[in-house]
Each structure stands twice: as C-alpha cells, then as structure tokens.
mmCIF file of C-alpha atoms and ligand atoms in Angstrom:
data_model
loop_
_atom_site.group_PDB
_atom_site.id
_atom_site.type_symbol
_atom_site.label_atom_id
_atom_site.label_comp_id
_atom_site.label_asym_id
_atom_site.label_seq_id
_atom_site.Cartn_x
_atom_site.Cartn_y
_atom_site.Cartn_z
ATOM 1 C CA MET A 9 145.058 90.569 196.764
ATOM 2 C CA ILE A 10 142.930 92.831 197.715
ATOM 3 C CA GLN A 11 144.623 95.232 195.094
ATOM 4 C CA ILE A 12 143.364 92.525 192.261
ATOM 5 C CA THR A 13 140.067 91.666 193.723
ATOM 6 C CA LEU A 14 138.762 95.203 193.950
ATOM 7 C CA PRO A 15 139.081 96.347 191.034
ATOM 8 C CA LEU A 16 138.005 93.142 189.388
ATOM 9 C CA GLY A 17 134.706 93.285 191.659
ATOM 10 C CA PHE A 18 134.229 96.891 190.669
ATOM 11 C CA LEU A 19 134.797 96.367 187.103
ATOM 12 C CA GLY A 20 132.689 93.791 187.193
ATOM 13 C CA THR A 21 129.572 95.919 188.482
ATOM 14 C CA VAL A 22 130.363 98.383 185.415
ATOM 15 C CA TYR A 23 130.670 95.773 182.577
ATOM 16 C CA ARG A 24 127.391 94.501 184.270
ATOM 17 C CA GLU A 25 125.780 98.299 184.126
ATOM 18 C CA ILE A 26 126.522 98.688 180.532
ATOM 19 C CA ARG A 27 125.490 95.814 179.328
ATOM 20 C CA GLN A 28 121.989 96.195 180.609
ATOM 21 C CA ALA A 29 122.538 99.426 179.416
ATOM 22 C CA LEU A 30 123.274 98.234 175.830
ATOM 23 C CA VAL A 31 120.120 95.650 175.982
ATOM 24 C CA ASP A 32 117.534 98.253 177.455
ATOM 25 C CA MET A 33 118.902 100.380 173.786
ATOM 26 C CA GLY A 34 119.468 97.443 171.935
ATOM 27 C CA GLU A 35 115.872 95.790 172.635
ATOM 28 C CA MET A 36 114.140 99.519 171.540
ATOM 29 C CA PHE A 37 116.859 99.219 168.511
ATOM 30 C CA ASP A 38 114.069 99.048 165.540
ATOM 31 C CA LEU A 39 110.906 100.202 167.425
ATOM 32 C CA LEU A 40 112.372 103.014 169.581
ATOM 33 C CA ASP A 41 115.688 104.097 167.949
ATOM 34 C CA GLN A 42 116.870 107.250 168.890
ATOM 35 C CA PRO A 43 116.446 108.373 172.581
ATOM 36 C CA ALA A 44 116.104 111.847 172.896
ATOM 37 C CA GLU A 45 116.716 114.230 176.290
ATOM 38 C CA ILE A 46 113.354 114.029 178.182
ATOM 39 C CA SER A 47 113.422 114.679 181.947
ATOM 40 C CA ASP A 48 110.913 114.322 184.493
ATOM 41 C CA ARG A 49 109.079 117.144 185.557
ATOM 42 C CA ALA A 50 109.943 118.452 189.398
ATOM 43 C CA ASP A 51 106.620 117.103 190.215
ATOM 44 C CA ALA A 52 106.538 113.904 188.305
ATOM 45 C CA ARG A 53 104.316 110.986 189.894
ATOM 46 C CA PRO A 54 104.175 107.097 188.966
ATOM 47 C CA LEU A 55 102.022 106.256 186.717
ATOM 48 C CA LYS A 56 99.078 104.013 188.551
ATOM 49 C CA VAL A 57 97.435 102.020 185.844
ATOM 50 C CA THR A 58 94.301 100.855 187.143
ATOM 51 C CA GLY A 59 93.069 99.216 183.644
ATOM 52 C CA GLY A 60 95.643 100.403 181.297
ATOM 53 C CA GLU A 61 93.561 102.673 178.670
ATOM 54 C CA VAL A 62 95.552 104.324 176.212
ATOM 55 C CA VAL A 63 94.223 107.069 174.854
ATOM 56 C CA LEU A 64 96.009 109.386 172.176
ATOM 57 C CA ASP A 65 94.153 112.883 171.930
ATOM 58 C CA HIS A 66 94.512 115.281 169.015
ATOM 59 C CA VAL A 67 98.286 113.911 169.090
ATOM 60 C CA GLY A 68 100.557 116.153 166.537
ATOM 61 C CA PHE A 69 104.061 115.009 166.310
ATOM 62 C CA GLY A 70 107.272 115.903 164.155
ATOM 63 C CA TYR A 71 111.081 114.826 164.661
ATOM 64 C CA THR A 72 111.969 118.192 163.519
ATOM 65 C CA ALA A 73 109.858 121.693 163.591
ATOM 66 C CA GLU A 74 109.946 121.404 159.458
ATOM 67 C CA ARG A 75 108.184 117.805 159.010
ATOM 68 C CA PRO A 76 105.264 116.714 160.655
ATOM 69 C CA ILE A 77 105.066 113.083 160.999
ATOM 70 C CA LEU A 78 101.902 112.686 163.104
ATOM 71 C CA ARG A 79 98.906 115.114 162.522
ATOM 72 C CA ASP A 80 95.754 115.065 164.434
ATOM 73 C CA VAL A 81 96.157 110.904 165.633
ATOM 74 C CA SER A 82 93.256 110.758 168.201
ATOM 75 C CA LEU A 83 93.097 107.384 169.263
ATOM 76 C CA THR A 84 91.562 105.120 172.320
ATOM 77 C CA ILE A 85 92.376 101.495 173.395
ATOM 78 C CA PRO A 86 89.990 100.134 176.083
ATOM 79 C CA ALA A 87 91.696 98.191 179.419
ATOM 80 C CA GLY A 88 92.832 95.316 178.121
ATOM 81 C CA HIS A 89 91.995 95.450 174.369
ATOM 82 C CA THR A 90 94.207 95.047 171.514
ATOM 83 C CA LEU A 91 95.155 97.915 168.391
ATOM 84 C CA ALA A 92 96.532 96.792 165.068
ATOM 85 C CA LEU A 93 98.840 99.659 163.444
ATOM 86 C CA VAL A 94 98.634 98.994 159.754
ATOM 87 C CA GLY A 95 99.892 101.587 156.765
ATOM 88 C CA SER A 96 102.724 101.719 154.547
ATOM 89 C CA SER A 97 106.795 102.058 155.455
ATOM 90 C CA GLY A 98 106.977 105.532 156.306
ATOM 91 C CA SER A 99 103.254 106.204 157.431
ATOM 92 C CA GLY A 100 104.271 106.618 161.266
ATOM 93 C CA LYS A 101 103.392 103.138 163.093
ATOM 94 C CA SER A 102 106.644 103.760 164.817
ATOM 95 C CA THR A 103 106.286 106.997 165.999
ATOM 96 C CA ILE A 104 103.410 106.145 167.831
ATOM 97 C CA GLY A 105 105.662 103.588 169.389
ATOM 98 C CA ARG A 106 108.238 105.733 170.045
ATOM 99 C CA LEU A 107 106.236 108.318 171.545
ATOM 100 C CA LEU A 108 104.138 105.946 174.014
ATOM 101 C CA PHE A 109 107.140 105.244 175.270
ATOM 102 C CA ARG A 110 108.178 108.955 175.386
ATOM 103 C CA PHE A 111 111.290 108.373 173.983
ATOM 104 C CA TYR A 112 110.143 112.388 172.535
ATOM 105 C CA ASP A 113 106.856 114.625 173.353
ATOM 106 C CA VAL A 114 103.953 115.252 171.835
ATOM 107 C CA THR A 115 103.905 118.577 169.757
ATOM 108 C CA ALA A 116 100.396 118.569 170.193
ATOM 109 C CA GLY A 117 97.471 117.057 171.461
ATOM 110 C CA ALA A 118 98.830 114.716 174.609
ATOM 111 C CA ILE A 119 98.995 110.926 175.319
ATOM 112 C CA ARG A 120 96.836 109.728 178.477
ATOM 113 C CA ILE A 121 97.377 105.603 180.135
ATOM 114 C CA ASP A 122 94.005 105.422 182.908
ATOM 115 C CA GLY A 123 93.604 109.453 182.374
ATOM 116 C CA GLN A 124 97.010 110.500 183.620
ATOM 117 C CA ASP A 125 99.522 112.552 180.567
ATOM 118 C CA LEU A 126 103.058 110.830 179.919
ATOM 119 C CA ARG A 127 104.367 114.119 180.355
ATOM 120 C CA ASP A 128 103.324 114.187 184.179
ATOM 121 C CA VAL A 129 104.490 110.545 185.462
ATOM 122 C CA THR A 130 107.769 109.157 185.880
ATOM 123 C CA GLN A 131 109.490 107.915 183.202
ATOM 124 C CA ASP A 132 110.799 104.721 185.130
ATOM 125 C CA SER A 133 107.015 104.062 185.877
ATOM 126 C CA LEU A 134 105.673 104.341 182.320
ATOM 127 C CA HIS A 135 108.874 102.024 181.115
ATOM 128 C CA ASP A 136 107.969 99.654 183.701
ATOM 129 C CA ALA A 137 104.250 99.644 182.477
ATOM 130 C CA ILE A 138 104.468 99.016 179.387
ATOM 131 C CA GLY A 139 106.479 95.771 177.586
ATOM 132 C CA VAL A 140 108.362 95.978 174.367
ATOM 133 C CA VAL A 141 108.391 92.741 172.344
ATOM 134 C CA PRO A 142 110.816 94.157 169.560
ATOM 135 C CA GLN A 143 111.394 92.471 166.052
ATOM 136 C CA ASP A 144 114.537 91.179 166.965
ATOM 137 C CA THR A 145 115.147 90.053 170.403
ATOM 138 C CA VAL A 146 118.840 91.530 171.652
ATOM 139 C CA LEU A 147 120.277 88.239 173.561
ATOM 140 C CA PHE A 148 123.454 88.784 176.092
ATOM 141 C CA ASN A 149 126.355 86.192 175.968
ATOM 142 C CA ASP A 150 125.110 84.404 179.173
ATOM 143 C CA THR A 151 122.759 81.363 179.542
ATOM 144 C CA ILE A 152 119.453 80.971 178.562
ATOM 145 C CA ARG A 153 118.244 81.698 182.032
ATOM 146 C CA TYR A 154 119.775 84.355 182.924
ATOM 147 C CA ASN A 155 118.123 85.803 179.658
ATOM 148 C CA ILE A 156 114.930 85.222 180.524
ATOM 149 C CA ALA A 157 115.132 86.206 184.362
ATOM 150 C CA TYR A 158 116.365 89.690 183.028
ATOM 151 C CA GLY A 159 112.240 90.392 182.207
ATOM 152 C CA ARG A 160 112.234 90.633 186.495
ATOM 153 C CA ASP A 161 114.764 91.045 189.158
ATOM 154 C CA GLY A 162 115.488 88.446 191.287
ATOM 155 C CA ALA A 163 112.667 86.031 189.538
ATOM 156 C CA THR A 164 112.936 82.350 190.842
ATOM 157 C CA GLU A 165 114.020 79.357 188.876
ATOM 158 C CA ASP A 166 110.437 78.244 189.362
ATOM 159 C CA GLU A 167 109.039 81.374 187.783
ATOM 160 C CA VAL A 168 111.460 81.524 184.462
ATOM 161 C CA ILE A 169 110.246 78.035 184.129
ATOM 162 C CA ALA A 170 106.728 79.115 184.271
ATOM 163 C CA ALA A 171 107.744 81.651 181.618
ATOM 164 C CA ALA A 172 109.586 79.970 179.278
ATOM 165 C CA LYS A 173 106.606 77.297 179.369
ATOM 166 C CA ALA A 174 103.860 80.104 178.320
ATOM 167 C CA ALA A 175 106.129 81.139 175.608
ATOM 168 C CA LYS A 176 106.385 77.377 174.713
ATOM 169 C CA ILE A 177 110.726 77.980 174.530
ATOM 170 C CA HIS A 178 110.683 74.799 177.443
ATOM 171 C CA ASP A 179 110.587 71.781 175.932
ATOM 172 C CA PHE A 180 113.230 73.659 173.419
ATOM 173 C CA VAL A 181 115.546 74.281 176.055
ATOM 174 C CA MET A 182 115.329 70.734 178.270
ATOM 175 C CA SER A 183 116.217 69.259 174.495
ATOM 176 C CA LEU A 184 119.984 71.155 174.961
ATOM 177 C CA PRO A 185 122.310 69.680 176.886
ATOM 178 C CA GLU A 186 122.898 71.724 179.422
ATOM 179 C CA GLY A 187 119.925 72.867 179.163
ATOM 180 C CA TYR A 188 118.888 76.850 180.711
ATOM 181 C CA ASP A 189 122.850 76.912 181.419
ATOM 182 C CA THR A 190 123.178 76.667 177.664
ATOM 183 C CA THR A 191 125.159 80.059 176.925
ATOM 184 C CA VAL A 192 123.544 81.933 174.273
ATOM 185 C CA GLY A 193 124.188 84.830 172.022
ATOM 186 C CA GLU A 194 126.741 86.017 169.920
ATOM 187 C CA ARG A 195 129.634 83.927 171.348
ATOM 188 C CA GLY A 196 127.479 81.302 172.383
ATOM 189 C CA LEU A 197 124.565 78.833 170.702
ATOM 190 C CA LYS A 198 123.119 80.521 167.889
ATOM 191 C CA LEU A 199 119.048 80.817 168.501
ATOM 192 C CA SER A 200 117.343 80.996 165.512
ATOM 193 C CA GLY A 201 114.479 84.499 164.744
ATOM 194 C CA GLY A 202 111.926 82.214 165.949
ATOM 195 C CA GLU A 203 113.799 81.125 168.961
ATOM 196 C CA LYS A 204 114.896 83.968 169.878
ATOM 197 C CA GLN A 205 111.901 85.882 170.026
ATOM 198 C CA ARG A 206 109.952 82.955 172.297
ATOM 199 C CA VAL A 207 112.939 84.158 174.717
ATOM 200 C CA GLY A 208 111.797 88.341 174.239
ATOM 201 C CA ILE A 209 108.142 86.577 175.189
ATOM 202 C CA ALA A 210 109.370 84.664 178.339
ATOM 203 C CA ARG A 211 111.239 88.054 179.301
ATOM 204 C CA THR A 212 108.205 90.090 178.757
ATOM 205 C CA LEU A 213 105.767 88.062 180.369
ATOM 206 C CA LEU A 214 108.440 87.690 183.771
ATOM 207 C CA LYS A 215 108.051 91.234 183.691
ATOM 208 C CA ASN A 216 104.538 91.106 183.531
ATOM 209 C CA PRO A 217 103.302 94.315 181.752
ATOM 210 C CA PRO A 218 100.117 95.567 181.639
ATOM 211 C CA ILE A 219 100.524 97.758 178.439
ATOM 212 C CA LEU A 220 102.048 95.734 175.251
ATOM 213 C CA LEU A 221 103.836 97.147 172.542
ATOM 214 C CA LEU A 222 104.505 94.436 169.854
ATOM 215 C CA ASP A 223 107.068 95.239 166.796
ATOM 216 C CA GLU A 224 105.754 92.419 164.580
ATOM 217 C CA ALA A 225 109.116 90.909 162.644
ATOM 218 C CA THR A 226 109.020 91.508 159.347
ATOM 219 C CA SER A 227 111.794 88.634 158.858
ATOM 220 C CA ALA A 228 110.312 86.010 157.596
ATOM 221 C CA LEU A 229 109.439 82.558 159.445
ATOM 222 C CA ASP A 230 108.505 79.456 158.251
ATOM 223 C CA THR A 231 104.877 79.160 158.769
ATOM 224 C CA GLN A 232 104.501 77.001 161.433
ATOM 225 C CA THR A 233 106.901 79.134 164.285
ATOM 226 C CA GLU A 234 105.019 82.050 162.654
ATOM 227 C CA ARG A 235 101.768 80.326 163.992
ATOM 228 C CA ASP A 236 103.537 79.291 167.344
ATOM 229 C CA ILE A 237 104.825 82.782 168.189
ATOM 230 C CA GLN A 238 101.754 84.348 167.283
ATOM 231 C CA ASP A 239 99.800 81.531 169.625
ATOM 232 C CA SER A 240 102.260 82.329 172.414
ATOM 233 C CA LEU A 241 101.762 86.985 171.544
ATOM 234 C CA ARG A 242 98.343 86.107 171.658
ATOM 235 C CA ALA A 243 98.059 84.229 175.295
ATOM 236 C CA MET A 244 100.184 87.076 176.339
ATOM 237 C CA GLY A 245 97.935 89.682 175.058
ATOM 238 C CA GLU A 246 94.762 88.222 177.484
ATOM 239 C CA GLY A 247 93.588 90.556 179.874
ATOM 240 C CA ARG A 248 96.316 93.170 178.513
ATOM 241 C CA THR A 249 95.796 96.522 176.850
ATOM 242 C CA VAL A 250 97.969 95.569 173.691
ATOM 243 C CA ILE A 251 99.083 97.461 170.674
ATOM 244 C CA THR A 252 100.796 95.870 168.045
ATOM 245 C CA ILE A 253 102.485 97.500 165.125
ATOM 246 C CA ALA A 254 101.942 95.274 162.078
ATOM 247 C CA HIS A 255 103.242 94.261 158.843
ATOM 248 C CA ARG A 256 102.060 91.320 157.693
ATOM 249 C CA LEU A 257 97.778 91.763 157.761
ATOM 250 C CA SER A 258 96.585 88.035 158.196
ATOM 251 C CA THR A 259 98.379 87.994 161.823
ATOM 252 C CA ILE A 260 96.141 91.136 163.082
ATOM 253 C CA ALA A 261 92.644 89.408 161.769
ATOM 254 C CA ASP A 262 91.328 89.100 165.103
ATOM 255 C CA ALA A 263 92.405 92.502 166.667
ATOM 256 C CA ASP A 264 89.306 94.023 168.371
ATOM 257 C CA CYS A 265 91.045 97.701 166.144
ATOM 258 C CA ILE A 266 92.363 97.873 163.392
ATOM 259 C CA VAL A 267 94.058 101.492 162.510
ATOM 260 C CA VAL A 268 95.224 102.344 158.785
ATOM 261 C CA LEU A 269 97.889 105.260 159.041
ATOM 262 C CA GLN A 270 98.700 107.569 155.630
ATOM 263 C CA LYS A 271 101.380 110.115 156.177
ATOM 264 C CA GLY A 272 101.075 110.336 159.895
ATOM 265 C CA GLN A 273 96.766 110.348 159.771
ATOM 266 C CA ILE A 274 94.455 107.876 160.581
ATOM 267 C CA ALA A 275 92.869 107.020 156.894
ATOM 268 C CA GLU A 276 90.617 103.915 158.391
ATOM 269 C CA GLN A 277 89.734 102.460 161.492
ATOM 270 C CA GLY A 278 87.463 99.601 162.396
ATOM 271 C CA ARG A 279 87.761 95.709 162.729
ATOM 272 C CA HIS A 280 89.066 93.286 159.926
ATOM 273 C CA ASP A 281 85.318 92.776 158.038
ATOM 274 C CA GLU A 282 83.881 96.206 158.327
ATOM 275 C CA LEU A 283 87.025 97.042 156.586
ATOM 276 C CA LEU A 284 87.263 94.719 154.246
ATOM 277 C CA ALA A 285 83.413 95.650 153.782
ATOM 278 C CA LYS A 286 84.450 99.525 153.367
ATOM 279 C CA GLY A 287 86.233 98.469 150.612
ATOM 280 C CA GLY A 288 89.057 101.376 151.076
ATOM 281 C CA ARG A 289 92.356 101.419 151.803
ATOM 282 C CA TYR A 290 92.649 98.194 154.374
ATOM 283 C CA ALA A 291 90.872 96.276 152.181
ATOM 284 C CA ALA A 292 93.151 96.959 149.072
ATOM 285 C CA MET A 293 96.468 96.003 150.949
ATOM 286 C CA TRP A 294 94.651 92.674 152.028
ATOM 287 C CA ALA A 295 93.692 92.001 148.647
ATOM 288 C CA ALA A 296 97.486 92.991 147.440
ATOM 289 C CA GLN A 297 98.794 90.620 150.174
ATOM 290 C CA GLN A 298 96.663 87.956 149.626
ATOM 291 C CA ALA A 299 97.643 87.677 145.735
ATOM 292 C CA GLU A 300 101.428 88.030 147.358
ATOM 293 C CA ASP A 301 101.030 85.241 149.317
ATOM 294 C CA LEU A 302 99.654 83.358 146.408
ATOM 295 C CA ASP A 303 103.261 84.093 144.691
HETATM 296 P P1 ATP B 13 107.879 100.892 158.912
HETATM 297 O O1 ATP B 13 106.683 99.935 158.300
HETATM 298 O O2 ATP B 13 108.800 101.575 157.598
HETATM 299 O O3 ATP B 13 108.977 100.783 160.012
HETATM 300 P P2 ATP B 13 107.045 103.495 160.352
HETATM 301 O O4 ATP B 13 105.318 103.490 159.264
HETATM 302 O O5 ATP B 13 107.066 102.740 161.535
HETATM 303 O O6 ATP B 13 107.544 102.706 158.781
HETATM 304 P P3 ATP B 13 108.043 105.420 160.898
HETATM 305 O O7 ATP B 13 109.588 105.059 161.611
HETATM 306 O O8 ATP B 13 106.974 105.667 162.405
HETATM 307 O O9 ATP B 13 107.620 104.838 159.774
HETATM 308 O O10 ATP B 13 108.500 106.660 160.557
HETATM 309 C C1 ATP B 13 107.963 108.011 160.166
HETATM 310 C C2 ATP B 13 108.282 109.019 159.554
HETATM 311 O O11 ATP B 13 109.164 109.652 160.241
HETATM 312 C C3 ATP B 13 109.341 108.678 157.843
HETATM 313 O O12 ATP B 13 109.134 109.565 157.377
HETATM 314 C C4 ATP B 13 110.486 108.561 158.770
HETATM 315 O O13 ATP B 13 111.517 109.090 158.202
HETATM 316 C C5 ATP B 13 110.610 109.903 159.838
HETATM 317 N N1 ATP B 13 111.773 109.659 161.121
HETATM 318 C C6 ATP B 13 111.790 108.296 161.487
HETATM 319 N N2 ATP B 13 112.173 108.415 162.979
HETATM 320 C C7 ATP B 13 113.161 109.382 162.565
HETATM 321 C C8 ATP B 13 114.064 110.295 163.217
HETATM 322 N N3 ATP B 13 114.554 109.684 164.446
HETATM 323 N N4 ATP B 13 114.674 111.618 162.675
HETATM 324 C C9 ATP B 13 114.049 112.026 161.585
HETATM 325 N N5 ATP B 13 112.989 111.379 160.884
HETATM 326 C C10 ATP B 13 112.555 110.142 161.277
#
C-alpha cells in the first residue's frame, strides 16, 4: 500500500509543480516570451511598494549587442496613473513590459519602482508587485474555482466569488450546471476569448498587485464583449499603476498618458486630445483606425 501511495503522492506534487511552472510561463507567453538568465544580487532586498511609481530613466536595451531595440526611453508613471503604449508592430512595446518584469536587464539607464532600481530587488518581490493580464489567459484543465483561486494561495471561496463578480464572470459561472466546479481548459468546457480573459482578470484581482501590465487582446471580440472587458479592466485599474500595451486606440483614449513608440524611441507623448491636436503620428494612427473601423 505504502509502496503505491508514496510514489503517487510524490508524482502528484511534481505534476502540480510542473503545471504551475508551465502556466507561469504560459501566461507570459505573448508579452514576456523569453526568460533570460537573470538572478538576484547577493544583497537584493524585497521591493517595497509605497505608491507604485514607475520610472524609466534613459533606458536603452537590445536583445543582442548588435541590434538596439530601445533607445533613450524616459518615462514617469506616477503612482495610480495609467500609461498606454502604442506604436507599430516591432516598435518595442512588449519589450518595455519584459524589462519591467525584469526578464532582461537594461543595457543603459535604469528602471525604478518607487525609487528602487529593479536590479537591486528580489525577483520574487518584483513579480508579486506586478499583475500581468496577457492577451490570452492560460487555463488549467481544472475547475473554474481553481483557475481563479490560483491568483493567490489560500484564497477563500468568498474571495474567489468576489473576484469573479468584479471581473463580471460570476453570473456566467452560476449559469453553468456545475457552477464553480465546472472543469475548463483543453479537456473541459472551452471558454470564449472574452470569458477566458475575465477569468484572467478575476485571477489578477485576487492577486491584488499595486502595478498592472495589460497586454490588450488583438483578437477581435464582439463590441459588447470588448466594452465589458474594458469596463472590468478599468475597474481593476482603479487605485493602481497601469501600463497598457494597446493595439486598438479606441480603448485607451482616457489614459492619463499615451506614449507613441517608433523604432524604440518615444515619438510623442501626451493625452489623447493633446496628441490629436498636435496632428502628428498619433493623430495619423487614430485617423487610420477610424477609417478601418468604418470598413
Ligand atoms: P507587436 O505590436 O507586434 O507586439 P512590439 O512593439 O510589442 O510589437 P516587441 O515585441 O517589443 O515589439 O519587439 C521589438 C523588436 O524586438 C522587434 O524587432 C522584435 O523582432 C525584437 N525582439 C523581440 N523579442 C526578441 C527576442 N526575444 N530576441 C531578439 N529580438 C527580439
């Protein structure tokens, strides 16, 4: 008996650990796709988030020495503010996300959160402070409850339900015959893109991080779903510092600051109205997207 249960129990633990590791990486897949060998300094301290101010101070970066990707990028996102990053494909938006998560170190300048250089803090504490809502939330082949509760160890049923309500997925869950016990994922109920994203939002709400990194979905959701998701994301952003990697300009018009990246440099920054009035690159992108939406 013991001979059978011990290995099985052990395998179960290993399985769970592998599965968690996979989902941690899977969740980052779009935004943070290539973890590099970054390790904590011997004297690294836990990050102390006092407000959640994020500063990029003359940041330079390249994945290889020959090809610079970001050049002299300086940005300040005051605590509790929302910054949207826009720019054409390959302009460096996701790279900024990866650097903030410290999947790579900057090659020039520094990134600081509440005055602390990311290279001086432990990676665990940094990752605890930042919630990532990726384009495509990875679901485990497990219950909806498990998929939401994964956001925080030891979350209670009440907390899971509160997060699901805030992410506007609770009513949908209750409409399923097995409710929160419904198995989802590859081998369970397939959720739509919008439903999956809401599970991801509920998960992140449970984690309750002071800083959010949102990688806006490029995949088309219907207008109502997109509006609902935007509402949930906006509600989640209240009182937090939010960095949104945006593909559709209509969703970020109310951001405190919009940064237009062009070939790894800041081409323009300001509020939506200011940038429109300027008649520059953002205004041109806006006009192009309006025309596309009319098609
Ligand atoms: P998109 O809107 O298409 O997602 P983006 O603005 O987010 O684009 P990034 O993903 O930041 O662009 O990529 C910026 C540049 O860095 C691109 O030219 C890309 O080819 C390059 N790049 C991205 N990841 C890597 C990597 N792991 N190794 C080498 N080059 C990379």
